[in-house]
Tab-separated table of C-alpha atoms and ligand atoms in Angstrom:
chain	number	residue	atom	x	y	z
L	1	MET	CA	-16.201	16.853	-10.870
L	2	ARG	CA	-15.409	19.129	-7.946
L	3	ILE	CA	-12.959	18.214	-5.184
L	4	ASP	CA	-12.665	20.307	-2.005
L	5	ILE	CA	-9.576	19.515	0.036
L	6	ILE	CA	-9.476	20.564	3.687
L	7	THR	CA	-5.918	20.862	4.998
L	8	VAL	CA	-3.641	22.715	7.396
L	9	LEU	CA	-0.868	22.659	4.778
L	10	PRO	CA	-2.301	23.776	1.417
L	11	GLU	CA	1.208	24.632	0.170
L	12	LEU	CA	2.213	20.969	0.522
L	13	LEU	CA	-0.627	19.920	-1.741
L	14	LYS	CA	-0.673	22.409	-4.564
L	15	SER	CA	2.256	21.423	-6.794
L	16	PRO	CA	0.886	18.031	-8.001
L	17	PHE	CA	-2.083	19.942	-9.422
L	18	GLU	CA	0.145	22.436	-11.250
L	19	ALA	CA	1.825	20.015	-13.654
L	20	SER	CA	1.120	17.481	-16.352
L	21	ILE	CA	-2.156	15.550	-16.540
L	22	LEU	CA	-3.800	17.061	-13.450
L	23	LYS	CA	-3.026	20.589	-14.627
L	24	ARG	CA	-4.486	19.852	-18.062
L	25	ALA	CA	-7.613	18.305	-16.519
L	26	ILE	CA	-8.136	21.446	-14.413
L	27	GLU	CA	-7.503	23.780	-17.352
L	28	ALA	CA	-9.968	21.808	-19.473
L	29	ASN	CA	-12.529	22.243	-16.677
L	30	LEU	CA	-12.948	18.483	-16.358
L	31	VAL	CA	-12.258	18.849	-12.629
L	32	ASN	CA	-12.200	21.752	-10.184
L	33	VAL	CA	-9.982	21.440	-7.142
L	34	HIS	CA	-10.338	23.854	-4.211
L	35	PHE	CA	-8.110	24.060	-1.144
L	36	HIS	CA	-9.436	25.158	2.233
L	37	ASN	CA	-7.020	26.109	4.985
L	38	LEU	CA	-8.443	24.825	8.256
L	39	ARG	CA	-6.865	27.741	10.124
L	40	ASP	CA	-9.307	30.080	8.338
L	41	TYR	CA	-12.113	28.355	10.266
L	42	THR	CA	-10.688	28.762	13.778
L	43	SER	CA	-12.422	31.055	16.264
L	44	ASN	CA	-9.504	32.071	18.500
L	45	ASN	CA	-6.612	34.481	17.909
L	46	TYR	CA	-4.010	31.722	17.985
L	47	LYS	CA	-5.749	29.871	15.134
L	48	THR	CA	-5.531	26.680	17.165
L	49	ILE	CA	-6.580	23.574	15.294
L	50	ASP	CA	-5.489	20.906	17.782
L	51	ASP	CA	-5.414	20.074	21.496
L	52	TYR	CA	-4.249	17.408	23.956
L	53	GLN	CA	-6.127	14.145	23.977
L	54	PHE	CA	-8.536	13.356	26.777
L	55	GLY	CA	-7.297	10.478	28.908
L	56	GLY	CA	-3.666	11.456	28.358
L	57	GLY	CA	-1.114	10.096	25.922
L	58	ALA	CA	1.359	11.489	23.416
L	59	GLY	CA	0.203	13.382	20.355
L	60	MET	CA	-2.271	16.125	19.594
L	61	VAL	CA	-5.795	15.678	18.255
L	62	MET	CA	-7.450	17.875	15.615
L	63	LEU	CA	-10.405	19.839	16.978
L	64	ILE	CA	-13.906	19.194	15.696
L	65	GLU	CA	-15.050	22.827	15.596
L	66	PRO	CA	-12.963	24.226	12.688
L	67	ILE	CA	-13.607	21.054	10.673
L	68	ASP	CA	-17.355	21.302	11.360
L	69	LYS	CA	-17.370	24.964	10.303
L	70	CYS	CA	-15.532	24.245	7.064
L	71	ILE	CA	-17.560	21.169	6.076
L	72	SER	CA	-20.873	22.812	7.037
L	73	LYS	CA	-20.090	25.882	4.927
L	74	LEU	CA	-19.268	23.702	1.917
L	75	LYS	CA	-22.391	21.590	2.414
L	76	GLU	CA	-24.560	24.735	2.464
L	77	GLU	CA	-23.265	25.510	-1.016
L	78	ARG	CA	-23.798	22.106	-2.681
L	79	HIS	CA	-24.468	18.429	-2.105
L	80	TYR	CA	-21.443	16.176	-1.613
L	81	ASP	CA	-21.388	12.524	-2.674
L	82	GLU	CA	-18.535	11.668	-0.311
L	83	VAL	CA	-16.617	13.151	2.596
L	84	ILE	CA	-13.325	11.249	2.575
L	85	TYR	CA	-10.909	11.214	5.490
L	86	MET	CA	-7.278	10.305	4.699
L	87	THR	CA	-5.992	8.092	7.511
L	88	PRO	CA	-3.651	5.096	7.868
L	89	ASP	CA	-6.464	3.086	9.493
L	90	GLY	CA	-8.822	3.572	6.532
L	91	GLU	CA	-9.619	1.165	3.680
L	92	THR	CA	-6.500	0.620	1.548
L	93	LEU	CA	-6.722	2.441	-1.771
L	94	LYS	CA	-7.142	0.074	-4.723
L	95	GLN	CA	-7.897	0.702	-8.384
L	96	GLY	CA	-11.545	-0.292	-7.808
L	97	ILE	CA	-12.010	2.544	-5.290
L	98	ALA	CA	-10.490	5.039	-7.750
L	99	ASN	CA	-12.803	3.734	-10.499
L	100	THR	CA	-15.882	4.205	-8.285
L	101	LEU	CA	-14.858	7.669	-7.087
L	102	SER	CA	-14.108	8.845	-10.640
L	103	LEU	CA	-17.869	8.684	-11.307
L	104	LYS	CA	-18.806	11.044	-8.438
L	105	LYS	CA	-19.711	14.688	-8.819
L	106	ASN	CA	-18.628	16.477	-5.625
L	107	MET	CA	-16.213	15.242	-2.975
L	108	ILE	CA	-14.610	16.613	0.158
L	109	ILE	CA	-11.217	15.225	1.180
L	110	LEU	CA	-10.127	15.884	4.756
L	111	CYS	CA	-6.420	15.572	5.521
L	112	GLY	CA	-5.534	14.437	9.029
L	113	HIS	CA	-2.516	15.592	11.033
L	114	TYR	CA	-0.856	14.794	14.349
L	115	LYS	CA	-2.616	11.798	15.921
L	116	GLY	CA	-5.663	12.453	13.738
L	117	VAL	CA	-9.080	14.027	14.175
L	118	ASP	CA	-11.480	13.844	17.132
L	119	GLN	CA	-13.480	10.616	16.648
L	120	ARG	CA	-16.708	12.656	16.486
L	121	VAL	CA	-15.574	14.166	13.154
L	122	ARG	CA	-15.463	10.651	11.751
L	123	ASP	CA	-18.801	9.700	13.307
L	124	LEU	CA	-20.608	12.840	12.151
L	125	PHE	CA	-19.240	13.826	8.750
L	126	VAL	CA	-17.014	11.217	7.163
L	127	THR	CA	-18.532	8.780	4.639
L	128	LYS	CA	-15.310	7.023	3.555
L	129	GLU	CA	-11.896	6.555	5.183
L	130	ILE	CA	-8.962	5.859	2.888
L	131	SER	CA	-5.345	4.841	3.502
L	132	ILE	CA	-2.799	4.822	0.681
L	133	GLY	CA	-0.816	1.985	2.255
L	134	ASP	CA	0.413	0.349	5.424
L	135	TYR	CA	2.797	3.074	6.548
L	136	VAL	CA	2.287	6.300	8.454
L	137	LEU	CA	2.765	9.646	6.696
L	138	SER	CA	3.187	12.900	8.590
L	139	GLY	CA	-0.185	14.052	7.291
L	140	GLY	CA	-2.977	13.175	4.893
L	141	GLU	CA	-1.880	15.669	2.198
L	142	LEU	CA	0.399	13.374	0.204
L	143	GLY	CA	-2.240	10.658	0.441
L	144	ALA	CA	-4.874	13.106	-0.835
L	145	ALA	CA	-2.623	13.997	-3.790
L	146	VAL	CA	-2.187	10.294	-4.622
L	147	LEU	CA	-5.939	9.681	-4.361
L	148	CYS	CA	-6.777	12.702	-6.547
L	149	ASP	CA	-4.266	11.641	-9.207
L	150	ALA	CA	-5.680	8.104	-9.299
L	151	ILE	CA	-9.235	9.471	-9.635
L	152	ILE	CA	-8.720	12.401	-11.990
L	153	ARG	CA	-6.841	10.452	-14.680
L	154	LEU	CA	-9.928	8.206	-14.994
L	155	ILE	CA	-12.369	11.047	-15.742
L	156	PRO	CA	-13.416	10.720	-19.405
L	157	GLY	CA	-11.452	13.149	-21.562
L	158	VAL	CA	-8.525	13.548	-19.157
L	159	LEU	CA	-6.214	11.012	-20.799
L	160	GLY	CA	-5.504	11.627	-24.468
L	161	ASN	CA	-6.255	8.086	-25.494
L	162	GLU	CA	-9.466	7.040	-23.765
L	163	THR	CA	-8.544	3.380	-23.782
L	164	SER	CA	-5.209	3.800	-22.070
L	165	ALA	CA	-6.695	3.777	-18.551
L	166	LEU	CA	-8.464	0.527	-19.383
L	167	THR	CA	-5.155	-1.189	-20.104
L	168	ASP	CA	-3.467	0.012	-16.886
L	169	SER	CA	-2.169	-2.416	-14.330
L	170	PHE	CA	-4.867	-3.491	-11.817
L	171	GLN	CA	-7.803	-3.017	-14.187
L	172	ASP	CA	-9.050	-6.659	-14.441
L	173	ASN	CA	-6.878	-7.533	-11.405
L	174	LEU	CA	-3.882	-8.022	-13.693
L	175	LEU	CA	-0.561	-6.228	-13.927
L	176	ALA	CA	0.181	-4.651	-17.298
L	177	PRO	CA	2.214	-6.703	-19.843
L	178	PRO	CA	5.730	-5.647	-20.987
L	179	ILE	CA	5.818	-2.762	-23.492
L	180	TYR	CA	8.422	-1.792	-26.108
L	181	THR	CA	9.258	1.027	-28.463
L	182	ARG	CA	12.089	1.831	-30.871
L	183	PRO	CA	14.733	0.610	-31.518
L	184	ARG	CA	13.831	-2.969	-32.480
L	185	GLU	CA	17.159	-4.113	-31.079
L	186	TYR	CA	19.241	-2.448	-28.366
L	187	LYS	CA	22.613	-3.833	-27.270
L	188	GLY	CA	21.534	-7.279	-28.456
L	189	LEU	CA	18.143	-7.138	-26.694
L	190	LYS	CA	15.363	-7.775	-29.193
L	191	VAL	CA	11.714	-6.810	-29.094
L	192	PRO	CA	9.511	-9.969	-29.206
L	193	GLU	CA	8.810	-10.871	-32.836
L	194	VAL	CA	5.041	-11.220	-32.324
L	195	LEU	CA	4.718	-7.436	-31.898
L	196	PHE	CA	5.744	-6.940	-35.545
L	197	SER	CA	3.380	-9.592	-36.871
L	198	GLY	CA	0.503	-7.180	-37.575
L	199	ASN	CA	-1.771	-9.965	-36.314
L	200	PHE	CA	-3.744	-8.066	-33.653
L	201	PRO	CA	-5.676	-10.983	-32.142
L	202	LYS	CA	-2.332	-12.794	-31.782
L	203	ILE	CA	-0.700	-9.707	-30.200
L	204	GLU	CA	-3.638	-9.323	-27.819
L	205	LYS	CA	-3.343	-12.994	-26.807
L	206	TRP	CA	0.418	-12.588	-26.225
L	207	ARG	CA	-0.227	-9.517	-24.049
L	208	GLU	CA	-2.852	-11.351	-22.016
L	209	GLU	CA	-0.471	-14.261	-21.452
L	210	LYS	CA	2.370	-11.970	-20.403
L	211	ALA	CA	0.072	-9.991	-18.077
L	212	TYR	CA	-1.029	-13.242	-16.464
L	213	GLU	CA	2.557	-14.564	-16.126
L	214	ARG	CA	3.760	-11.303	-14.594
L	215	THR	CA	0.851	-11.184	-12.159
L	216	LYS	CA	1.338	-14.822	-11.148
L	217	GLU	CA	5.020	-14.190	-10.495
L	218	ARG	CA	4.838	-10.793	-8.753
L	219	ARG	CA	1.341	-10.453	-7.310
L	220	PRO	CA	-0.369	-13.866	-7.070
L	221	ASP	CA	-2.733	-12.313	-4.475
L	222	LEU	CA	-4.390	-10.285	-7.271
L	223	LEU	CA	-5.495	-13.450	-9.062
L	224	ASP	CA	-7.595	-14.501	-6.051
L	225	ARG	CA	-9.482	-11.209	-5.897
L	226	ASP	CA	-13.085	-10.770	-7.063
V	301	ADE	N1	-2.137	9.879	6.859
V	301	ADE	C1	-1.083	9.338	7.492
V	301	ADE	N2	-0.731	8.169	6.960
V	301	ADE	C2	-1.594	7.941	5.929
V	301	ADE	C3	-1.755	6.889	4.997
V	301	ADE	N3	-0.967	5.811	4.997
V	301	ADE	N4	-2.753	6.996	4.101
V	301	ADE	C4	-3.571	8.067	4.103
V	301	ADE	N5	-3.469	9.084	4.961
V	301	ADE	C5	-2.484	9.036	5.870
């Protein structure tokens, strides 16, 4: 997989890719992540990337020209499966979206700033608009990092134990069941006996029940989803 991230603040985005699972995935060549500074695609001396909005109103709007230049250059080099725009008015990120995107080959992620991009960028280039939640961030970069993390950990070979992504919360629309490790008893709190039974069908059934109970209590909305 190749991910090209277009941003005005590459320095804000880099550190999540320099540690832990994402770093290992990049080093193992399971994913390539490239950052493109939008200011490198401006045509004036001031490297302007935004301007006032037509019709008046507070807030600047990102210009179409540098974005067009950057996306067009990338598209000359290879085919892209998706051009994703990070924006609070996009589709809310869910595990299902991450699952689908983890199967793609090449993706562009465009990070918005200020009031956002000129609508024509969205009309012309963007194939998917994603929000990471119902709150407004100061830019799309942190959202892009969240999206990339959710996608990259699903690429086969990235997680040590291939099955561990399958037992995450939200796969199957269920939250994950409680988990325990040593010691068997801590300050009087005991690990449920069933986990020492060695009876794996029984353990699996217990986990399913607990996952269901937890979901019903905390996120009943998930149980109504397709
Ligand atoms: N940019 C600003 N707010 C955002 C959000 N909630 N999700 C994605 N991108 C954003």
